[in-house]
């Protein structure tokens, strides 16, 4: 899956890209197990074909898109984003996709739509850990509509010039580079526009630890650990000091205005 | 039965038994060292080392707690001669565990480590277990037993029961973030059985004493 270099501001970092092997064998995708080596071992059963995504809720044109329709909806771009996990590690990944705003414009949200909810696949037959007590299934994530409309919010179909490997959220996922990784839902089957702030999977599991926004923020610690630093997988060797985490994961110039006037300690 | 027992005793009393077990206890360390050096620890080797050294600490605590029950149940007194070495290996792996965390996770920033211990209960519990294990390791030579007196020495070394509990709690809290308790449960059951046997054994002995006294009393 090829993408042209993106012209969106901030969309292509010059940092060293993480090895493909690391990016595809060190994953959080709890439907396939909680150990980060599990998804690569177990995700072969993910039923990626045929696939469709229902777009519904407060929109003028609700529609169920087949994957083929989605792939052709807008030109594919390559975006090289930093990925910061809430657990304190990071990667640099070349994704392929297009701004989610392209899809949003097609379905025309109503004036009352304030949030976009992403519902991901929860199929106990093909996903062995759906049904485990870790989280409530299906895994649900959400953005405010203006966040979802931001050109950096990427509807993603590929990485490293290929279609997404199953363990990375095939065949279609979100990538929201200024938020912790878990905000980017994998293997999406439904996108719903709502007027109320949706309750998201990790927020439901531990609301005092995972807020709705979950923007990368070095000065707001997780209740159980510091978020000031991170380890870049494959680069910061055993003896290297961890690197400093950047505000909004380094995308402050692009997304800072979305949060103007907000208390980010409260809205963590 | 008696022959089997004698055979086991003979093997355990062989001069090569101790060096062999010593080498076996070093194998996990040797493997981790080699794997780190040859880049076989996956995408996040620091995390892998911290976790593996923690796992091996817990395993050695279980092994050392198993010595006495095994010795009594199988009537193999020779097992006792390995207990000190196994206990010291538990300490060896917990030192590696603390060292990996302090070095690879915290770059030896003492202020950050102190803040982390204060902030994260599971780190505080793990660190407490390490602190409590230190006097046990430090008094594990004959002169210390002599200097302290056997009674007080034994009392001090009973701390290992508390340390085992703290180790399990540390592991439980660490896994609580992902609600993933299967391995924790396995270790907890093993430790509970090893400690439970001691309670049971203690009571059984007490009962035997009482009934012996009763028999004596009739006469």
PDB file of N, CA and C in Angstrom, chain A residues 127-209:
ATOM      1  N   UNK A 127     -10.930 -13.731  18.318  1.00  0.00           N
ATOM      2  CA  UNK A 127     -10.056 -12.943  19.186  1.00  0.00           C
ATOM      3  C   UNK A 127     -10.067 -13.590  20.573  1.00  0.00           C
ATOM      4  N   UNK A 128      -9.040 -14.390  20.870  1.00  0.00           N
ATOM      5  CA  UNK A 128      -9.117 -15.276  22.040  1.00  0.00           C
ATOM      6  C   UNK A 128      -9.285 -14.569  23.385  1.00  0.00           C
ATOM      7  N   UNK A 129      -8.911 -13.305  23.494  1.00  0.00           N
ATOM      8  CA  UNK A 129      -8.978 -12.668  24.815  1.00  0.00           C
ATOM      9  C   UNK A 129     -10.160 -11.713  24.967  1.00  0.00           C
ATOM     10  N   UNK A 130     -11.044 -11.658  23.929  1.00  0.00           N
ATOM     11  CA  UNK A 130     -12.297 -10.932  24.107  1.00  0.00           C
ATOM     12  C   UNK A 130     -13.125 -11.756  25.086  1.00  0.00           C
ATOM     13  N   UNK A 131     -13.579 -11.127  26.138  1.00  0.00           N
ATOM     14  CA  UNK A 131     -14.272 -11.879  27.184  1.00  0.00           C
ATOM     15  C   UNK A 131     -13.425 -11.941  28.440  1.00  0.00           C
ATOM     16  N   UNK A 132     -12.121 -11.677  28.334  1.00  0.00           N
ATOM     17  CA  UNK A 132     -11.305 -11.601  29.545  1.00  0.00           C
ATOM     18  C   UNK A 132     -11.730 -10.360  30.322  1.00  0.00           C
ATOM     19  N   UNK A 133     -11.409 -10.360  31.626  1.00  0.00           N
ATOM     20  CA  UNK A 133     -11.949  -9.312  32.487  1.00  0.00           C
ATOM     21  C   UNK A 133     -11.179  -7.995  32.412  1.00  0.00           C
ATOM     22  N   UNK A 134     -10.139  -7.954  31.603  1.00  0.00           N
ATOM     23  CA  UNK A 134      -9.272  -6.767  31.596  1.00  0.00           C
ATOM     24  C   UNK A 134     -10.048  -5.497  31.273  1.00  0.00           C
ATOM     25  N   UNK A 135     -10.832  -5.560  30.212  1.00  0.00           N
ATOM     26  CA  UNK A 135     -11.576  -4.387  29.740  1.00  0.00           C
ATOM     27  C   UNK A 135     -12.988  -4.808  29.383  1.00  0.00           C
ATOM     28  N   UNK A 136     -13.831  -3.779  29.176  1.00  0.00           N
ATOM     29  CA  UNK A 136     -15.170  -4.056  28.682  1.00  0.00           C
ATOM     30  C   UNK A 136     -15.080  -4.113  27.160  1.00  0.00           C
ATOM     31  N   UNK A 137     -15.673  -5.115  26.545  1.00  0.00           N
ATOM     32  CA  UNK A 137     -15.598  -5.252  25.102  1.00  0.00           C
ATOM     33  C   UNK A 137     -16.920  -4.860  24.475  1.00  0.00           C
ATOM     34  N   UNK A 138     -16.989  -4.304  23.285  1.00  0.00           N
ATOM     35  CA  UNK A 138     -15.830  -4.008  22.445  1.00  0.00           C
ATOM     36  C   UNK A 138     -15.024  -2.826  22.985  1.00  0.00           C
ATOM     37  N   UNK A 139     -13.768  -2.747  22.532  1.00  0.00           N
ATOM     38  CA  UNK A 139     -12.896  -1.632  22.860  1.00  0.00           C
ATOM     39  C   UNK A 139     -13.429  -0.397  22.143  1.00  0.00           C
ATOM     40  N   UNK A 140     -13.696   0.651  22.915  1.00  0.00           N
ATOM     41  CA  UNK A 140     -14.271   1.870  22.354  1.00  0.00           C
ATOM     42  C   UNK A 140     -13.334   3.045  22.618  1.00  0.00           C
ATOM     43  N   UNK A 141     -13.103   3.858  21.624  1.00  0.00           N
ATOM     44  CA  UNK A 141     -12.353   5.095  21.812  1.00  0.00           C
ATOM     45  C   UNK A 141     -13.153   6.247  21.209  1.00  0.00           C
ATOM     46  N   UNK A 142     -12.736   7.459  21.501  1.00  0.00           N
ATOM     47  CA  UNK A 142     -13.496   8.604  20.998  1.00  0.00           C
ATOM     48  C   UNK A 142     -12.648   9.864  20.980  1.00  0.00           C
ATOM     49  N   UNK A 143     -13.055  10.812  20.148  1.00  0.00           N
ATOM     50  CA  UNK A 143     -12.415  12.117  20.060  1.00  0.00           C
ATOM     51  C   UNK A 143     -13.514  13.178  20.062  1.00  0.00           C
ATOM     52  N   UNK A 144     -13.125  14.390  20.456  1.00  0.00           N
ATOM     53  CA  UNK A 144     -14.023  15.506  20.235  1.00  0.00           C
ATOM     54  C   UNK A 144     -14.045  15.751  18.723  1.00  0.00           C
ATOM     55  N   UNK A 145     -15.161  16.291  18.204  1.00  0.00           N
ATOM     56  CA  UNK A 145     -15.281  16.438  16.750  1.00  0.00           C
ATOM     57  C   UNK A 145     -14.147  17.290  16.166  1.00  0.00           C
ATOM     58  N   UNK A 146     -13.769  18.380  16.888  1.00  0.00           N
ATOM     59  CA  UNK A 146     -12.701  19.231  16.332  1.00  0.00           C
ATOM     60  C   UNK A 146     -11.350  18.501  16.351  1.00  0.00           C
ATOM     61  N   UNK A 147     -11.142  17.611  17.325  1.00  0.00           N
ATOM     62  CA  UNK A 147      -9.924  16.791  17.323  1.00  0.00           C
ATOM     63  C   UNK A 147      -9.943  15.838  16.129  1.00  0.00           C
ATOM     64  N   UNK A 148     -11.110  15.234  15.918  1.00  0.00           N
ATOM     65  CA  UNK A 148     -11.241  14.278  14.821  1.00  0.00           C
ATOM     66  C   UNK A 148     -11.060  14.944  13.464  1.00  0.00           C
ATOM     67  N   UNK A 149     -11.428  16.223  13.389  1.00  0.00           N
ATOM     68  CA  UNK A 149     -11.306  16.967  12.126  1.00  0.00           C
ATOM     69  C   UNK A 149      -9.874  17.453  11.881  1.00  0.00           C
ATOM     70  N   UNK A 150      -9.013  17.372  12.899  1.00  0.00           N
ATOM     71  CA  UNK A 150      -7.647  17.867  12.730  1.00  0.00           C
ATOM     72  C   UNK A 150      -6.922  17.039  11.666  1.00  0.00           C
ATOM     73  N   UNK A 151      -6.229  17.700  10.741  1.00  0.00           N
ATOM     74  CA  UNK A 151      -5.619  16.941   9.629  1.00  0.00           C
ATOM     75  C   UNK A 151      -4.624  15.864  10.081  1.00  0.00           C
ATOM     76  N   UNK A 152      -4.045  15.989  11.289  1.00  0.00           N
ATOM     77  CA  UNK A 152      -3.095  14.948  11.729  1.00  0.00           C
ATOM     78  C   UNK A 152      -3.793  13.663  12.170  1.00  0.00           C
ATOM     79  N   UNK A 153      -5.089  13.739  12.504  1.00  0.00           N
ATOM     80  CA  UNK A 153      -5.824  12.531  12.908  1.00  0.00           C
ATOM     81  C   UNK A 153      -5.997  11.647  11.670  1.00  0.00           C
ATOM     82  N   UNK A 154      -5.340  10.487  11.703  1.00  0.00           N
ATOM     83  CA  UNK A 154      -5.189   9.699  10.471  1.00  0.00           C
ATOM     84  C   UNK A 154      -6.046   8.441  10.483  1.00  0.00           C
ATOM     85  N   UNK A 155      -6.869   8.297   9.454  1.00  0.00           N
ATOM     86  CA  UNK A 155      -7.546   7.020   9.227  1.00  0.00           C
ATOM     87  C   UNK A 155      -6.530   6.159   8.477  1.00  0.00           C
ATOM     88  N   UNK A 156      -6.147   5.047   9.094  1.00  0.00           N
ATOM     89  CA  UNK A 156      -4.918   4.378   8.676  1.00  0.00           C
ATOM     90  C   UNK A 156      -5.195   2.977   8.128  1.00  0.00           C
ATOM     91  N   UNK A 157      -4.564   2.682   6.996  1.00  0.00           N
ATOM     92  CA  UNK A 157      -4.752   1.382   6.338  1.00  0.00           C
ATOM     93  C   UNK A 157      -3.450   0.615   6.201  1.00  0.00           C
ATOM     94  N   UNK A 158      -2.318   1.315   6.353  1.00  0.00           N
ATOM     95  CA  UNK A 158      -1.043   0.638   6.131  1.00  0.00           C
ATOM     96  C   UNK A 158       0.072   1.197   6.983  1.00  0.00           C
ATOM     97  N   UNK A 159       1.214   0.511   6.970  1.00  0.00           N
ATOM     98  CA  UNK A 159       2.436   1.018   7.602  1.00  0.00           C
ATOM     99  C   UNK A 159       3.631   0.446   6.868  1.00  0.00           C
ATOM    100  N   UNK A 160       4.720   1.160   6.852  1.00  0.00           N
ATOM    101  CA  UNK A 160       5.935   0.717   6.169  1.00  0.00           C
ATOM    102  C   UNK A 160       5.629   0.348   4.708  1.00  0.00           C
ATOM    103  N   UNK A 161       4.716   1.076   4.078  1.00  0.00           N
ATOM    104  CA  UNK A 161       4.399   0.841   2.674  1.00  0.00           C
ATOM    105  C   UNK A 161       3.582  -0.415   2.403  1.00  0.00           C
ATOM    106  N   UNK A 162       3.123  -1.101   3.458  1.00  0.00           N
ATOM    107  CA  UNK A 162       2.305  -2.310   3.265  1.00  0.00           C
ATOM    108  C   UNK A 162       0.933  -2.098   3.898  1.00  0.00           C
ATOM    109  N   UNK A 163       0.014  -3.040   3.602  1.00  0.00           N
ATOM    110  CA  UNK A 163      -1.238  -3.000   4.354  1.00  0.00           C
ATOM    111  C   UNK A 163      -0.903  -3.326   5.807  1.00  0.00           C
ATOM    112  N   UNK A 164      -1.747  -2.876   6.725  1.00  0.00           N
ATOM    113  CA  UNK A 164      -1.493  -3.090   8.156  1.00  0.00           C
ATOM    114  C   UNK A 164      -1.382  -4.580   8.471  1.00  0.00           C
ATOM    115  N   UNK A 165      -0.337  -4.975   9.192  1.00  0.00           N
ATOM    116  CA  UNK A 165      -0.352  -6.342   9.725  1.00  0.00           C
ATOM    117  C   UNK A 165      -1.505  -6.469  10.736  1.00  0.00           C
ATOM    118  N   UNK A 166      -2.026  -7.674  10.897  1.00  0.00           N
ATOM    119  CA  UNK A 166      -3.181  -7.853  11.792  1.00  0.00           C
ATOM    120  C   UNK A 166      -2.920  -7.304  13.188  1.00  0.00           C
ATOM    121  N   UNK A 167      -1.714  -7.582  13.719  1.00  0.00           N
ATOM    122  CA  UNK A 167      -1.435  -7.190  15.107  1.00  0.00           C
ATOM    123  C   UNK A 167      -1.368  -5.673  15.279  1.00  0.00           C
ATOM    124  N   UNK A 168      -1.267  -4.952  14.190  1.00  0.00           N
ATOM    125  CA  UNK A 168      -1.226  -3.491  14.276  1.00  0.00           C
ATOM    126  C   UNK A 168      -2.583  -2.853  13.995  1.00  0.00           C
ATOM    127  N   UNK A 169      -3.636  -3.695  13.888  1.00  0.00           N
ATOM    128  CA  UNK A 169      -4.980  -3.127  13.785  1.00  0.00           C
ATOM    129  C   UNK A 169      -5.601  -3.175  12.410  1.00  0.00           C
ATOM    130  N   UNK A 170      -5.243  -4.182  11.606  1.00  0.00           N
ATOM    131  CA  UNK A 170      -5.802  -4.340  10.274  1.00  0.00           C
ATOM    132  C   UNK A 170      -7.321  -4.496  10.363  1.00  0.00           C
ATOM    133  N   UNK A 171      -8.047  -4.145   9.305  1.00  0.00           N
ATOM    134  CA  UNK A 171      -7.544  -3.491   8.095  1.00  0.00           C
ATOM    135  C   UNK A 171      -7.619  -1.965   8.170  1.00  0.00           C
ATOM    136  N   UNK A 172      -8.277  -1.446   9.205  1.00  0.00           N
ATOM    137  CA  UNK A 172      -8.364   0.018   9.316  1.00  0.00           C
ATOM    138  C   UNK A 172      -8.378   0.422  10.785  1.00  0.00           C
ATOM    139  N   UNK A 173      -7.578   1.420  11.113  1.00  0.00           N
ATOM    140  CA  UNK A 173      -7.446   1.880  12.490  1.00  0.00           C
ATOM    141  C   UNK A 173      -7.272   3.391  12.493  1.00  0.00           C
ATOM    142  N   UNK A 174      -7.307   3.957  13.685  1.00  0.00           N
ATOM    143  CA  UNK A 174      -6.993   5.373  13.839  1.00  0.00           C
ATOM    144  C   UNK A 174      -5.553   5.527  14.316  1.00  0.00           C
ATOM    145  N   UNK A 175      -4.936   6.660  13.956  1.00  0.00           N
ATOM    146  CA  UNK A 175      -3.669   7.050  14.565  1.00  0.00           C
ATOM    147  C   UNK A 175      -3.787   8.533  14.922  1.00  0.00           C
ATOM    148  N   UNK A 176      -3.706   8.811  16.219  1.00  0.00           N
ATOM    149  CA  UNK A 176      -3.830  10.183  16.720  1.00  0.00           C
ATOM    150  C   UNK A 176      -2.518  10.497  17.433  1.00  0.00           C
ATOM    151  N   UNK A 177      -1.551  11.088  16.712  1.00  0.00           N
ATOM    152  CA  UNK A 177      -0.167  11.072  17.198  1.00  0.00           C
ATOM    153  C   UNK A 177       0.097  11.917  18.443  1.00  0.00           C
ATOM    154  N   UNK A 178      -0.788  12.866  18.776  1.00  0.00           N
ATOM    155  CA  UNK A 178      -0.508  13.708  19.945  1.00  0.00           C
ATOM    156  C   UNK A 178      -1.120  13.136  21.217  1.00  0.00           C
ATOM    157  N   UNK A 179      -1.773  11.981  21.097  1.00  0.00           N
ATOM    158  CA  UNK A 179      -2.377  11.323  22.258  1.00  0.00           C
ATOM    159  C   UNK A 179      -1.669  10.000  22.530  1.00  0.00           C
ATOM    160  N   UNK A 180      -1.807   9.505  23.765  1.00  0.00           N
ATOM    161  CA  UNK A 180      -1.227   8.203  24.078  1.00  0.00           C
ATOM    162  C   UNK A 180      -1.806   7.145  23.141  1.00  0.00           C
ATOM    163  N   UNK A 181      -0.992   6.130  22.875  1.00  0.00           N
ATOM    164  CA  UNK A 181      -1.318   5.143  21.848  1.00  0.00           C
ATOM    165  C   UNK A 181      -2.690   4.515  21.976  1.00  0.00           C
ATOM    166  N   UNK A 182      -3.149   4.287  23.221  1.00  0.00           N
ATOM    167  CA  UNK A 182      -4.416   3.559  23.386  1.00  0.00           C
ATOM    168  C   UNK A 182      -5.617   4.337  22.859  1.00  0.00           C
ATOM    169  N   UNK A 183      -5.434   5.671  22.592  1.00  0.00           N
ATOM    170  CA  UNK A 183      -6.546   6.456  22.049  1.00  0.00           C
ATOM    171  C   UNK A 183      -6.814   6.093  20.581  1.00  0.00           C
ATOM    172  N   UNK A 184      -5.880   5.398  19.956  1.00  0.00           N
ATOM    173  CA  UNK A 184      -6.013   5.078  18.534  1.00  0.00           C
ATOM    174  C   UNK A 184      -6.564   3.656  18.384  1.00  0.00           C
ATOM    175  N   UNK A 185      -7.873   3.558  18.232  1.00  0.00           N
ATOM    176  CA  UNK A 185      -8.535   2.253  18.152  1.00  0.00           C
ATOM    177  C   UNK A 185      -8.090   1.455  16.931  1.00  0.00           C
ATOM    178  N   UNK A 186      -8.048   0.127  17.121  1.00  0.00           N
ATOM    179  CA  UNK A 186      -7.607  -0.780  16.049  1.00  0.00           C
ATOM    180  C   UNK A 186      -8.785  -1.571  15.503  1.00  0.00           C
ATOM    181  N   UNK A 187      -8.673  -1.994  14.259  1.00  0.00           N
ATOM    182  CA  UNK A 187      -9.685  -2.857  13.627  1.00  0.00           C
ATOM    183  C   UNK A 187     -11.095  -2.297  13.859  1.00  0.00           C
ATOM    184  N   UNK A 188     -11.309  -1.095  13.327  1.00  0.00           N
ATOM    185  CA  UNK A 188     -12.555  -0.351  13.571  1.00  0.00           C
ATOM    186  C   UNK A 188     -13.698  -0.889  12.715  1.00  0.00           C
ATOM    187  N   UNK A 189     -14.879  -1.082  13.338  1.00  0.00           N
ATOM    188  CA  UNK A 189     -16.044  -1.559  12.593  1.00  0.00           C
ATOM    189  C   UNK A 189     -17.179  -0.528  12.564  1.00  0.00           C
ATOM    190  N   UNK A 190     -17.094   0.466  13.460  1.00  0.00           N
ATOM    191  CA  UNK A 190     -18.186   1.432  13.509  1.00  0.00           C
ATOM    192  C   UNK A 190     -17.654   2.792  13.940  1.00  0.00           C
ATOM    193  N   UNK A 191     -18.134   3.841  13.279  1.00  0.00           N
ATOM    194  CA  UNK A 191     -17.784   5.211  13.679  1.00  0.00           C
ATOM    195  C   UNK A 191     -19.103   5.933  13.911  1.00  0.00           C
ATOM    196  N   UNK A 192     -19.274   6.451  15.148  1.00  0.00           N
ATOM    197  CA  UNK A 192     -20.583   7.007  15.515  1.00  0.00           C
ATOM    198  C   UNK A 192     -20.425   8.451  15.973  1.00  0.00           C
ATOM    199  N   UNK A 193     -21.278   9.326  15.487  1.00  0.00           N
ATOM    200  CA  UNK A 193     -21.252  10.742  15.882  1.00  0.00           C
ATOM    201  C   UNK A 193     -22.298  10.968  16.959  1.00  0.00           C
ATOM    202  N   UNK A 194     -21.877  11.587  18.070  1.00  0.00           N
ATOM    203  CA  UNK A 194     -22.776  11.739  19.213  1.00  0.00           C
ATOM    204  C   UNK A 194     -22.715  13.175  19.746  1.00  0.00           C
ATOM    205  N   UNK A 195     -23.666  13.489  20.623  1.00  0.00           N
ATOM    206  CA  UNK A 195     -23.637  14.811  21.254  1.00  0.00           C
ATOM    207  C   UNK A 195     -23.082  14.745  22.674  1.00  0.00           C
ATOM    208  N   UNK A 196     -22.956  13.529  23.232  1.00  0.00           N
ATOM    209  CA  UNK A 196     -22.417  13.384  24.593  1.00  0.00           C
ATOM    210  C   UNK A 196     -21.042  12.737  24.533  1.00  0.00           C
ATOM    211  N   UNK A 197     -20.200  13.128  25.512  1.00  0.00           N
ATOM    212  CA  UNK A 197     -18.851  12.561  25.566  1.00  0.00           C
ATOM    213  C   UNK A 197     -18.947  11.046  25.798  1.00  0.00           C
ATOM    214  N   UNK A 198     -18.475  10.244  24.856  1.00  0.00           N
ATOM    215  CA  UNK A 198     -18.593   8.786  25.018  1.00  0.00           C
ATOM    216  C   UNK A 198     -17.667   8.295  26.124  1.00  0.00           C
ATOM    217  N   UNK A 199     -18.058   7.215  26.781  1.00  0.00           N
ATOM    218  CA  UNK A 199     -17.175   6.592  27.768  1.00  0.00           C
ATOM    219  C   UNK A 199     -16.291   5.605  27.023  1.00  0.00           C
ATOM    220  N   UNK A 200     -14.993   5.788  27.189  1.00  0.00           N
ATOM    221  CA  UNK A 200     -14.040   4.997  26.414  1.00  0.00           C
ATOM    222  C   UNK A 200     -13.530   3.815  27.247  1.00  0.00           C
ATOM    223  N   UNK A 201     -12.914   2.848  26.573  1.00  0.00           N
ATOM    224  CA  UNK A 201     -12.600   1.564  27.212  1.00  0.00           C
ATOM    225  C   UNK A 201     -11.735   1.727  28.464  1.00  0.00           C
ATOM    226  N   UNK A 202     -10.627   2.445  28.350  1.00  0.00           N
ATOM    227  CA  UNK A 202      -9.737   2.572  29.510  1.00  0.00           C
ATOM    228  C   UNK A 202     -10.328   3.499  30.551  1.00  0.00           C
ATOM    229  N   UNK A 203     -11.104   4.473  30.116  1.00  0.00           N
ATOM    230  CA  UNK A 203     -11.764   5.349  31.068  1.00  0.00           C
ATOM    231  C   UNK A 203     -12.758   4.552  31.911  1.00  0.00           C
ATOM    232  N   UNK A 204     -13.454   3.616  31.284  1.00  0.00           N
ATOM    233  CA  UNK A 204     -14.389   2.778  32.032  1.00  0.00           C
ATOM    234  C   UNK A 204     -13.636   1.865  32.998  1.00  0.00           C
ATOM    235  N   UNK A 205     -12.467   1.369  32.569  1.00  0.00           N
ATOM    236  CA  UNK A 205     -11.724   0.410  33.391  1.00  0.00           C
ATOM    237  C   UNK A 205     -11.074   1.094  34.595  1.00  0.00           C
ATOM    238  N   UNK A 206     -10.578   2.328  34.426  1.00  0.00           N
ATOM    239  CA  UNK A 206      -9.884   3.027  35.516  1.00  0.00           C
ATOM    240  C   UNK A 206      -9.949   4.521  35.247  1.00  0.00           C
ATOM    241  N   UNK A 207     -11.080   5.142  35.638  1.00  0.00           N
ATOM    242  CA  UNK A 207     -11.314   6.538  35.241  1.00  0.00           C
ATOM    243  C   UNK A 207     -10.352   7.498  35.939  1.00  0.00           C
ATOM    244  N   UNK A 208      -9.826   7.107  37.119  1.00  0.00           N
ATOM    245  CA  UNK A 208      -8.888   8.007  37.804  1.00  0.00           C
ATOM    246  C   UNK A 208      -7.517   7.960  37.144  1.00  0.00           C
ATOM    247  N   UNK A 209      -7.270   6.972  36.299  1.00  0.00           N
ATOM    248  CA  UNK A 209      -5.961   6.838  35.655  1.00  0.00           C
ATOM    249  C   UNK A 209      -5.970   7.259  34.187  1.00  0.00           C
TER     250      UNK A 209
END
